[in-house]
mmCIF file of N, CA, C and O in Angstrom:
data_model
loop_
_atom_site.group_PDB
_atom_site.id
_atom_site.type_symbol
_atom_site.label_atom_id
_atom_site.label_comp_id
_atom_site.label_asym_id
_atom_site.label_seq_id
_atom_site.Cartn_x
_atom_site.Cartn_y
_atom_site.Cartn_z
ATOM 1 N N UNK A 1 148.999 143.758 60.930
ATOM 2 C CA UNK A 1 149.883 142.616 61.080
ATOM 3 C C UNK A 1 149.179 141.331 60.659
ATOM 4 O O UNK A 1 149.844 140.351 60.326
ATOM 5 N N UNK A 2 147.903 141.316 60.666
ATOM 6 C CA UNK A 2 147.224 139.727 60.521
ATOM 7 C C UNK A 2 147.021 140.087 58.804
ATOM 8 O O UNK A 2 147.434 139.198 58.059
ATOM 9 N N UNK A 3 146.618 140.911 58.358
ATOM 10 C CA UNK A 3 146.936 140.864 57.036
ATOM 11 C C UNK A 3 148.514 140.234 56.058
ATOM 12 O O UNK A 3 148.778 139.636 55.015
ATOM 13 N N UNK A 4 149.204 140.850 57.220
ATOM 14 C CA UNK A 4 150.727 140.512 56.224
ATOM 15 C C UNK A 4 150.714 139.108 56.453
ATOM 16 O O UNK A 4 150.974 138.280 55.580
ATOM 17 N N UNK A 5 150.316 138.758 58.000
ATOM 18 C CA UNK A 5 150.615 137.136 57.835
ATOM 19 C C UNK A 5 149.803 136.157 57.042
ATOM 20 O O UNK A 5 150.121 135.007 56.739
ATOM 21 N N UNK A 6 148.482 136.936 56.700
ATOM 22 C CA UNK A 6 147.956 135.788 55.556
ATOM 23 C C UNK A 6 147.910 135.582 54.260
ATOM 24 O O UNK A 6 147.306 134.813 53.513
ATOM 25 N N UNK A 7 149.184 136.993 54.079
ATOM 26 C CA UNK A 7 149.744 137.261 52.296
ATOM 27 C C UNK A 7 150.574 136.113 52.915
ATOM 28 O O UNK A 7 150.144 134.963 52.833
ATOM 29 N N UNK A 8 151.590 136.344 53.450
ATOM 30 C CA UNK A 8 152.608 135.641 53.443
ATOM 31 C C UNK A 8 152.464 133.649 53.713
ATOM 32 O O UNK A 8 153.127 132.626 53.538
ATOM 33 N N UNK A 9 151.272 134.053 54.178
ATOM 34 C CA UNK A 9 150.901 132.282 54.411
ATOM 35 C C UNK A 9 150.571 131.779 52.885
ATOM 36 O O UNK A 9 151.017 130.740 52.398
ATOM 37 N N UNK A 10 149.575 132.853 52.118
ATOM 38 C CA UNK A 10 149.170 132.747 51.125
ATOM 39 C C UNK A 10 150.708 132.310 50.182
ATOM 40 O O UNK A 10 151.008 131.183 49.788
ATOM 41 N N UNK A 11 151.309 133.282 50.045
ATOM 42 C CA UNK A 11 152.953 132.819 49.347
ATOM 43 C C UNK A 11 153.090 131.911 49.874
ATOM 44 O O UNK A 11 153.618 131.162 49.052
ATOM 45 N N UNK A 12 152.911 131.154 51.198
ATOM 46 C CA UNK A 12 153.778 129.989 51.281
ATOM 47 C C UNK A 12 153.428 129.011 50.761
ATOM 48 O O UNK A 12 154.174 128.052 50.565
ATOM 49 N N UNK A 13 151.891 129.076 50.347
ATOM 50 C CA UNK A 13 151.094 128.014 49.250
ATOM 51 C C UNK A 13 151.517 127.928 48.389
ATOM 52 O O UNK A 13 151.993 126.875 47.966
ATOM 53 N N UNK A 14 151.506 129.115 47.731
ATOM 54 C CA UNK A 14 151.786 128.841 46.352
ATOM 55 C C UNK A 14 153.055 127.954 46.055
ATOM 56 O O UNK A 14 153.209 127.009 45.282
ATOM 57 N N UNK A 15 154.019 128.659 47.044
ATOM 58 C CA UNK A 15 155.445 127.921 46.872
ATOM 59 C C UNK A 15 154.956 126.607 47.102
ATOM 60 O O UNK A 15 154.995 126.068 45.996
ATOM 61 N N UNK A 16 154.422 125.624 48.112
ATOM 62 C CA UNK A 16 153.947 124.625 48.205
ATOM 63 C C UNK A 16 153.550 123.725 46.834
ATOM 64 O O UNK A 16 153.939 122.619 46.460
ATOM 65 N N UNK A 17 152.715 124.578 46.320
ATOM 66 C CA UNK A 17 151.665 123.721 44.845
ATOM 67 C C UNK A 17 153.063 124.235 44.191
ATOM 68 O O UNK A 17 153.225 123.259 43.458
ATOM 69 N N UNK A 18 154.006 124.924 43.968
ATOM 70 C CA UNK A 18 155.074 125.079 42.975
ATOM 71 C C UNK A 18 155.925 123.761 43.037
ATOM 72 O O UNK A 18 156.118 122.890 42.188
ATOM 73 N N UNK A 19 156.266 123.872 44.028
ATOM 74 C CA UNK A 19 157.185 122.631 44.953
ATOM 75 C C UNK A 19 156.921 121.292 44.306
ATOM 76 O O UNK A 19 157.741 120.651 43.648
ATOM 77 N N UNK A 20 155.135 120.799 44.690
ATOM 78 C CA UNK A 20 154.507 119.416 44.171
ATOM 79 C C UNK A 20 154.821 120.261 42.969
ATOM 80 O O UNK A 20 155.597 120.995 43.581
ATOM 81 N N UNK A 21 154.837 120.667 41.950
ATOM 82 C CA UNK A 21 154.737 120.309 40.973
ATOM 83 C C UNK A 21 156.049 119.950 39.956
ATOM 84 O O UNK A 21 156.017 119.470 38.823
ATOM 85 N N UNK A 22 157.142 120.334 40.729
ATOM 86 C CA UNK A 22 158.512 120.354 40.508
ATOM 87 C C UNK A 22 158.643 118.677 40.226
ATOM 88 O O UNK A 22 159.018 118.113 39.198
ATOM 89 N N UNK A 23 158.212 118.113 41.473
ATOM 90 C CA UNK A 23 158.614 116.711 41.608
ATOM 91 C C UNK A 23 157.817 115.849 40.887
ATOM 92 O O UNK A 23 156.596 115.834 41.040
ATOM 93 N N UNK A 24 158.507 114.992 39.968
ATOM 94 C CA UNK A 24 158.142 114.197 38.929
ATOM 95 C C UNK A 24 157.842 112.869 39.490
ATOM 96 O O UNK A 24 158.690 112.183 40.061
ATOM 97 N N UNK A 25 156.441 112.475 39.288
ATOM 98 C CA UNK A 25 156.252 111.306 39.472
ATOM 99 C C UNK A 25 155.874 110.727 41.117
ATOM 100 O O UNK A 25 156.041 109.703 41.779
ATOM 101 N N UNK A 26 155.282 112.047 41.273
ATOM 102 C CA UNK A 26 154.617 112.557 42.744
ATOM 103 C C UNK A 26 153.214 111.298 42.905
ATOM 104 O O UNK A 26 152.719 110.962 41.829
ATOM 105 N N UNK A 27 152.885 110.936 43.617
ATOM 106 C CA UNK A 27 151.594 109.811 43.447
ATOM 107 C C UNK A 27 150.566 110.416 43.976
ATOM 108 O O UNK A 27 149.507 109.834 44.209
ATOM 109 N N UNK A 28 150.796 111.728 44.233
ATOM 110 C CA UNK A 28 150.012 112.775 45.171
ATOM 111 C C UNK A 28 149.110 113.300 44.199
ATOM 112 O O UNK A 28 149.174 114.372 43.597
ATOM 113 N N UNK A 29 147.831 111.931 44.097
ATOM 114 C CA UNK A 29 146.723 112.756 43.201
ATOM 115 C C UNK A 29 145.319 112.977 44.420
ATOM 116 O O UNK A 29 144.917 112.210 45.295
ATOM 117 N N UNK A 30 144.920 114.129 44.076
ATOM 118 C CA UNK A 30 143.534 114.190 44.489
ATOM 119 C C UNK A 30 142.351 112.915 43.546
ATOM 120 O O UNK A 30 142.433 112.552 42.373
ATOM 121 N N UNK A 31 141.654 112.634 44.280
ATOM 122 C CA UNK A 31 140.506 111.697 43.438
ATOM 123 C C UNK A 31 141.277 110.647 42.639
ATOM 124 O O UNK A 31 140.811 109.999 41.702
ATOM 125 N N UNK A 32 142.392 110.572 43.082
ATOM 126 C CA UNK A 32 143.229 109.153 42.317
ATOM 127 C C UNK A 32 143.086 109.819 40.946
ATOM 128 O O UNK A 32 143.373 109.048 40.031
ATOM 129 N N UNK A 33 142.636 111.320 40.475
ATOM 130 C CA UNK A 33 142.922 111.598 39.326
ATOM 131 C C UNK A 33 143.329 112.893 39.157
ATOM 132 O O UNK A 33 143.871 113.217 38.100
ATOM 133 N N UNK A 34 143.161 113.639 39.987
ATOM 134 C CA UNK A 34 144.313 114.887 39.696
ATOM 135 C C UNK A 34 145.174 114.913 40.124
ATOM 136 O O UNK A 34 145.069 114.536 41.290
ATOM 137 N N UNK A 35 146.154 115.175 39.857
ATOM 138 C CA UNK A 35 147.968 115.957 39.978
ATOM 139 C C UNK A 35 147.872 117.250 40.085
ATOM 140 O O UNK A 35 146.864 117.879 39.764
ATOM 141 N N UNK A 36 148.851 117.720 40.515
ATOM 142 C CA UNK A 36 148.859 119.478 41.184
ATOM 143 C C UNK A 36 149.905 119.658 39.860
ATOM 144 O O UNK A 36 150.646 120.640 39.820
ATOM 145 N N UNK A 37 149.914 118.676 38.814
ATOM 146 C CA UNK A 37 149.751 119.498 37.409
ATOM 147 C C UNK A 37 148.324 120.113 36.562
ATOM 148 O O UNK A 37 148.325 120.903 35.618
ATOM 149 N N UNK A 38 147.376 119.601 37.099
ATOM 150 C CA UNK A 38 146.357 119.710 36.593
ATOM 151 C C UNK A 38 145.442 121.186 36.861
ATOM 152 O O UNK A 38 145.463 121.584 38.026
ATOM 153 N N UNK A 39 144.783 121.871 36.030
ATOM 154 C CA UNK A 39 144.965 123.315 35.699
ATOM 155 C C UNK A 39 143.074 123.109 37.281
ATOM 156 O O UNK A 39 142.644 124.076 37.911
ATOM 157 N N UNK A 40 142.702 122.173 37.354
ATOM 158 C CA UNK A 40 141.217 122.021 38.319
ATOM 159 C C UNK A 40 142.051 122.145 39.665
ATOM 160 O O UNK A 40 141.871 123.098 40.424
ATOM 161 N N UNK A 41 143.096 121.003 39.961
ATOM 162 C CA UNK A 41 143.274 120.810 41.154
ATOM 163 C C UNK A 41 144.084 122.315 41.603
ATOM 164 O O UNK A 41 144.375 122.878 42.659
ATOM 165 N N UNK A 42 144.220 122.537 40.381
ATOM 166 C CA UNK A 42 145.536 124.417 41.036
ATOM 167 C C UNK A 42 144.271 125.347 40.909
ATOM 168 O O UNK A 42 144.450 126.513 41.264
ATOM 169 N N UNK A 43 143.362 125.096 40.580
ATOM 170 C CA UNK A 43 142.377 126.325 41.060
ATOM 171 C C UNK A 43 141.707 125.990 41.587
ATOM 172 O O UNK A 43 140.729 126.708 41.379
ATOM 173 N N UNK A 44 141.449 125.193 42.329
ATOM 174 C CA UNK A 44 140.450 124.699 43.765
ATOM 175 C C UNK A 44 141.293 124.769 44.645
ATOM 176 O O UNK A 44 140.794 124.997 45.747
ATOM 177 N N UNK A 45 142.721 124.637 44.633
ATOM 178 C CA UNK A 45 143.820 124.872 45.517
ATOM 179 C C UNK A 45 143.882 126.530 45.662
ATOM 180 O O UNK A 45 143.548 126.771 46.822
ATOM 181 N N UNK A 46 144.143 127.641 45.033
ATOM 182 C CA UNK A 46 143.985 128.771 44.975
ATOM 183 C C UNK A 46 142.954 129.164 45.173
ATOM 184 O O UNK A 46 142.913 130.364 45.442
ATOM 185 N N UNK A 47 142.042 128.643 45.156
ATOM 186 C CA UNK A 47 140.394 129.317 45.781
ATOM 187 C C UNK A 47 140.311 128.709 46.839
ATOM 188 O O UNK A 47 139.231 128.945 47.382
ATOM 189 N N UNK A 48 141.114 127.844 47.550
ATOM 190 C CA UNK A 48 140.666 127.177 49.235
ATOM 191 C C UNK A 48 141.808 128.251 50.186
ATOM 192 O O UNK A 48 141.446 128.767 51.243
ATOM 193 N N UNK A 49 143.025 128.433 49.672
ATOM 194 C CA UNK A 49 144.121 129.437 49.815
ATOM 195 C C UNK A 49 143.604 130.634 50.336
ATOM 196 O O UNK A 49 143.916 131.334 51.300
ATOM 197 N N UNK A 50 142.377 130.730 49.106
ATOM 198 C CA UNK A 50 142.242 132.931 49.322
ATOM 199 C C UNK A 50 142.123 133.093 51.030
ATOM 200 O O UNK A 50 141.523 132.368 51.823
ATOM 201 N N UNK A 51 142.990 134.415 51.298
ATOM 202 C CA UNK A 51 142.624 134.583 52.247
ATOM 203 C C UNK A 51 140.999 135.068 52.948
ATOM 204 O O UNK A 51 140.694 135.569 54.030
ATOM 205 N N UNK A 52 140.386 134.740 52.032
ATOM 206 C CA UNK A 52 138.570 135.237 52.042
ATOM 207 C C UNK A 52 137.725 133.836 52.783
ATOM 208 O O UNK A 52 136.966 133.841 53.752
ATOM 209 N N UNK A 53 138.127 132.821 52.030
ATOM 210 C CA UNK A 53 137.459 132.048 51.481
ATOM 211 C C UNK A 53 137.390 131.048 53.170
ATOM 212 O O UNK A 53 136.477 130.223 53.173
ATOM 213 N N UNK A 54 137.888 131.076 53.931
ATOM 214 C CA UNK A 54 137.587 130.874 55.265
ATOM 215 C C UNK A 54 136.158 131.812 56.113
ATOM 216 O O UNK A 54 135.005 131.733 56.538
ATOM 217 N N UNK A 55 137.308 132.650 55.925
ATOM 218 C CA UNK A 55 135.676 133.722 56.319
ATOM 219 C C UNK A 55 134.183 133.954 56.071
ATOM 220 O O UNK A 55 133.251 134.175 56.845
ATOM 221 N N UNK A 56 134.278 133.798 54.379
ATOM 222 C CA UNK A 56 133.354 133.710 54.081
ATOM 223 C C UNK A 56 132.296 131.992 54.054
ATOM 224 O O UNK A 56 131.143 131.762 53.688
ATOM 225 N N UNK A 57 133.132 131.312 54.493
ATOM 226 C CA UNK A 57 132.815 129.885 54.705
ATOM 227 C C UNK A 57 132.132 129.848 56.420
ATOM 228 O O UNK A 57 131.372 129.046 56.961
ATOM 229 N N UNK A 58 132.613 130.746 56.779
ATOM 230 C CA UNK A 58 132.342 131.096 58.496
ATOM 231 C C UNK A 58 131.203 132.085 58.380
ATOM 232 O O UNK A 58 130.438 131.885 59.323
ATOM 233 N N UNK A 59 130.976 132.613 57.966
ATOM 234 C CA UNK A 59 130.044 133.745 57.970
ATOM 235 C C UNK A 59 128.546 132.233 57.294
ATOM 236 O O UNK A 59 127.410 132.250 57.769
ATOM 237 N N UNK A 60 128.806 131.607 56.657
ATOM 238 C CA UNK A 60 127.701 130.964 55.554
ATOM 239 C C UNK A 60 127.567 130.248 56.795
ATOM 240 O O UNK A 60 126.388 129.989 57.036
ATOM 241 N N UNK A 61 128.415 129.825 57.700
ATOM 242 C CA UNK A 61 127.931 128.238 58.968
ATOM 243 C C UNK A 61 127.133 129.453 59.873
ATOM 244 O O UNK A 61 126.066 128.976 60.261
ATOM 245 N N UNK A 62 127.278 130.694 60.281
ATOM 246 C CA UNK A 62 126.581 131.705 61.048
ATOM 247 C C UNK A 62 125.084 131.381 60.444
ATOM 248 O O UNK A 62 124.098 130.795 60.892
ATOM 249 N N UNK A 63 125.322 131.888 59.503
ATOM 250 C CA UNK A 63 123.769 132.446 59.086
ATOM 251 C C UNK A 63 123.074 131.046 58.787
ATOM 252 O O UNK A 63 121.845 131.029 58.861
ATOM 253 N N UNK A 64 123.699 129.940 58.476
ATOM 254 C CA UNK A 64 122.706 128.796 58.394
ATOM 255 C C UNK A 64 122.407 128.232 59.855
ATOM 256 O O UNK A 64 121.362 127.591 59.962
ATOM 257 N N UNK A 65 122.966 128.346 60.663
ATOM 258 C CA UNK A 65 122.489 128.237 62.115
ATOM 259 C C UNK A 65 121.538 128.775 63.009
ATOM 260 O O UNK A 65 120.804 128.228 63.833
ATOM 261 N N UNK A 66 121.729 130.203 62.617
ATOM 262 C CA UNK A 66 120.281 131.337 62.675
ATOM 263 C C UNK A 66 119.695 131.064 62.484
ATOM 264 O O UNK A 66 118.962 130.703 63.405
ATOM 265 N N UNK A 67 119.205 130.859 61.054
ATOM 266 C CA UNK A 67 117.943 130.091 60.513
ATOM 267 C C UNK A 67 117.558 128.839 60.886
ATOM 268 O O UNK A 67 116.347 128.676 60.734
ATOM 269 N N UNK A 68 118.250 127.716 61.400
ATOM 270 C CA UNK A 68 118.145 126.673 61.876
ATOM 271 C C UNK A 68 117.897 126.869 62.861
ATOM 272 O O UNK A 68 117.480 125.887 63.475
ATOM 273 N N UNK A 69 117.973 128.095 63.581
ATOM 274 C CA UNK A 69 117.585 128.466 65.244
ATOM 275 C C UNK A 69 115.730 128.732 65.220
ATOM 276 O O UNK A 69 114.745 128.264 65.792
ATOM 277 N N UNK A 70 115.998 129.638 64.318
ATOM 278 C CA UNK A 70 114.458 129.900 63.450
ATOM 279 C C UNK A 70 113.482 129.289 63.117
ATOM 280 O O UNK A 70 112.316 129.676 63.188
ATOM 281 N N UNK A 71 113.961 128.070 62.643
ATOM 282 C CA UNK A 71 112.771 127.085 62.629
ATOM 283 C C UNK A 71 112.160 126.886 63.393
ATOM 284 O O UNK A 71 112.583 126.975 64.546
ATOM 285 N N UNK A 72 110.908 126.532 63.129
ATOM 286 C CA UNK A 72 110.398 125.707 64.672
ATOM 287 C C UNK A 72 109.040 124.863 63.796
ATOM 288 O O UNK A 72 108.317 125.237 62.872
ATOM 289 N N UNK A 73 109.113 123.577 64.582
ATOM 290 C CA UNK A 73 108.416 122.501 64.054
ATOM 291 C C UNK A 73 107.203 122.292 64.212
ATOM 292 O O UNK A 73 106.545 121.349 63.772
ATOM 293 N N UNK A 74 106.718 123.538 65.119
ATOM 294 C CA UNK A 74 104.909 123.911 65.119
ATOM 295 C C UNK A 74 104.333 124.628 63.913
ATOM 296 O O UNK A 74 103.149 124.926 63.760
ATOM 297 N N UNK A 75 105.361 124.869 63.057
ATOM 298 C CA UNK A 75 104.542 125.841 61.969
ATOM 299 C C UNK A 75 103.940 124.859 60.954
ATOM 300 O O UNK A 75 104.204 123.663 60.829
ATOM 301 N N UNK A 76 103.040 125.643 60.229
ATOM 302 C CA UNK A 76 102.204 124.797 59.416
ATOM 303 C C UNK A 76 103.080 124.663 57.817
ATOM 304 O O UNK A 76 103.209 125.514 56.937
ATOM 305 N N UNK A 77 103.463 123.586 57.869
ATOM 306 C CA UNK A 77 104.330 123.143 56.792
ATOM 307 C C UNK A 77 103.573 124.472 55.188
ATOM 308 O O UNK A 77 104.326 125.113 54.455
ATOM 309 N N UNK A 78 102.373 124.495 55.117
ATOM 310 C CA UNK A 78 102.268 125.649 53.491
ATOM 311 C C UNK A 78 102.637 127.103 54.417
ATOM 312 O O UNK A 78 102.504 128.186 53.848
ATOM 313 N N UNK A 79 103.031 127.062 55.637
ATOM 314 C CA UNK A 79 103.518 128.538 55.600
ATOM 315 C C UNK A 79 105.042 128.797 55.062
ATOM 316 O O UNK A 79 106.123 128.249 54.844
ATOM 317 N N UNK A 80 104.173 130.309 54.998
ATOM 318 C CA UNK A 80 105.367 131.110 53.962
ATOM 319 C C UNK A 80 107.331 130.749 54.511
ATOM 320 O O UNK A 80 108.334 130.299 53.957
ATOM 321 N N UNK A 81 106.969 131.275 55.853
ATOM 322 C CA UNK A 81 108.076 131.417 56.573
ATOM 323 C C UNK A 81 109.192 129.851 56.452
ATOM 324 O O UNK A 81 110.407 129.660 56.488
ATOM 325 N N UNK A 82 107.552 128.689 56.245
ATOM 326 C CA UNK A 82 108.684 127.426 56.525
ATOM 327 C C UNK A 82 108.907 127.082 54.783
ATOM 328 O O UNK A 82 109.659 126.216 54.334
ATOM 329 N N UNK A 83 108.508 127.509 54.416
ATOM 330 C CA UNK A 83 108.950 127.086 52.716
ATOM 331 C C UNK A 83 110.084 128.389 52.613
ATOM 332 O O UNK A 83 110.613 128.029 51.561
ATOM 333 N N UNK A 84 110.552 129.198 52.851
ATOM 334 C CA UNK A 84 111.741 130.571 52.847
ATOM 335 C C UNK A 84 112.698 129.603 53.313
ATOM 336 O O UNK A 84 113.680 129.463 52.583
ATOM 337 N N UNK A 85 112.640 128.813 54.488
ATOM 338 C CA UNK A 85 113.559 128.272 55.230
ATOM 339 C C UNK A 85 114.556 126.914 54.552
ATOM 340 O O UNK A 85 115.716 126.502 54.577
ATOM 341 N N UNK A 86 113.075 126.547 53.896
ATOM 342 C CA UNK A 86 113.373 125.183 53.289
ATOM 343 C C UNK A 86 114.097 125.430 51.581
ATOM 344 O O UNK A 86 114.595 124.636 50.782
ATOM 345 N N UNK A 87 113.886 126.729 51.545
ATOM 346 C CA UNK A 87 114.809 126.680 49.767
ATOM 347 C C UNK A 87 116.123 127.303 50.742
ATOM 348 O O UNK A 87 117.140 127.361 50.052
ATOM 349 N N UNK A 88 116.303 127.678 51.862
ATOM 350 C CA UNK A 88 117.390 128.234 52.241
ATOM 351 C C UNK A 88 118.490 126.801 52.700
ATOM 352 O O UNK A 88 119.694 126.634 52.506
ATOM 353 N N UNK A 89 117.450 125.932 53.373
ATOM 354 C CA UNK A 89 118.414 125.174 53.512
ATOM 355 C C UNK A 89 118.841 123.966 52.242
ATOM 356 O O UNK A 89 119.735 123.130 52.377
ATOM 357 N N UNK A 90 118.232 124.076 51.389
ATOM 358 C CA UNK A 90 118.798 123.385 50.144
ATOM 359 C C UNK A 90 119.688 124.266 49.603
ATOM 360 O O UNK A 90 120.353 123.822 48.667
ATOM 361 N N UNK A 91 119.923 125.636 50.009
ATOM 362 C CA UNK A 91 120.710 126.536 49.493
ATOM 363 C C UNK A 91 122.383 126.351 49.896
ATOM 364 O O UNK A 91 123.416 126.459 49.237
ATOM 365 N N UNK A 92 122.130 126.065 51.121
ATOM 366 C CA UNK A 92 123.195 125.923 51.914
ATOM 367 C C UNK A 92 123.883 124.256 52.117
ATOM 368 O O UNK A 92 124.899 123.734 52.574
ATOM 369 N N UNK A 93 122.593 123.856 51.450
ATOM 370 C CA UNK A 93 123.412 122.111 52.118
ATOM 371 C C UNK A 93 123.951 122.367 50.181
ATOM 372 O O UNK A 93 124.600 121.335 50.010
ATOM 373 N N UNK A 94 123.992 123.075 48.920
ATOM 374 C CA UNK A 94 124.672 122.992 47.701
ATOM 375 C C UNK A 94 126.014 124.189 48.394
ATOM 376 O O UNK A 94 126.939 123.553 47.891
ATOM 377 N N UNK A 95 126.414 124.835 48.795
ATOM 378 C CA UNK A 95 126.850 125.497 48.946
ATOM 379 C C UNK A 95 128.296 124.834 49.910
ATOM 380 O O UNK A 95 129.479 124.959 49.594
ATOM 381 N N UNK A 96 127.763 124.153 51.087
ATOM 382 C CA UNK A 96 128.554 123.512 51.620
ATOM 383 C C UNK A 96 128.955 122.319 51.205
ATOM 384 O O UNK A 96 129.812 121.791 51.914
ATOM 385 N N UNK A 97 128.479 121.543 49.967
ATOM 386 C CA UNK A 97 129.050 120.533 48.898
ATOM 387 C C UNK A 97 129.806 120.991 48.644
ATOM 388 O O UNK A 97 130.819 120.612 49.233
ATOM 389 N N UNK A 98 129.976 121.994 47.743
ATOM 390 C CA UNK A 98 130.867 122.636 46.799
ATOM 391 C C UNK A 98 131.508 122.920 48.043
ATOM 392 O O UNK A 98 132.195 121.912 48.208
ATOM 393 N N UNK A 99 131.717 123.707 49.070
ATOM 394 C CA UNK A 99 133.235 123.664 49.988
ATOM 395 C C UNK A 99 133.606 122.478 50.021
ATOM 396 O O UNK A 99 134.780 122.336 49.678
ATOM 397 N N UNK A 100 133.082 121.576 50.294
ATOM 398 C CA UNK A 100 133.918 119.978 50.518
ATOM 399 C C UNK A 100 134.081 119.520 49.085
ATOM 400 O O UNK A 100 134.957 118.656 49.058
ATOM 401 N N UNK A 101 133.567 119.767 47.846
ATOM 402 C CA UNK A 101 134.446 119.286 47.205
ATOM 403 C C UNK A 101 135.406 120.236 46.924
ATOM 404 O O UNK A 101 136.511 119.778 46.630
ATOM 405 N N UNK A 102 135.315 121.132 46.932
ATOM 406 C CA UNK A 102 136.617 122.504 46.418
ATOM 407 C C UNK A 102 138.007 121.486 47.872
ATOM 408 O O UNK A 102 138.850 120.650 47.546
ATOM 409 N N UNK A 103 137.864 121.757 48.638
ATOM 410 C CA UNK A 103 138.870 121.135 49.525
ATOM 411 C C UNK A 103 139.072 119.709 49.555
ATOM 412 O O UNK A 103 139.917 119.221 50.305
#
């Protein structure tokens, strides 16, 4: 049942971005420069939609918290463990850009 409801939520998007795009002369731009005519703003709209793309946005705030649990500020900055940590969290602070700009 939670599957059908997030096809069907999913359809109700689309109808949504169909809808804006029907109406002419909509002022409804993203960045004061896209229109939900524009082929960027309908696929950052369809990739924020997927029914995945929550989850997997939830699963990425898990595991960067772990590791942020992990740290600890007695270690000796040339160890291994705190340089693993530190390309992880530049990994994740590009990762969670790109969600905020995709949305």
């Amino acid at each position: 049942a939670a599957g059908r409801g997030s096809h069907s939520l999913m359809r109700k998007n689309r109808q949504s971005v169909h809808t804006l795009v029907e109406v002419e002369g909509s002022s409804d731009k993203s960045l004061c420069l896209f229109s939900w005519n524009n082929p960027v703003r309908r696929g950052c709209a369809r990739l924020v939609w997927h029914p995945h793309f929550d989850r997997v946005v939830f699963v990425l705030i898990l595991i960067s918290s772990l590791l942020l649990g992990i740290d600890w500020p007695g270690w000796d900055s040339d160890a291994t463990i705190k340089q693993v940590l530190g390309g992880f969290d530049i990994l994740f602070t590009v990762l969670f850009t790109i969600e905020m700009m995709l949305k």
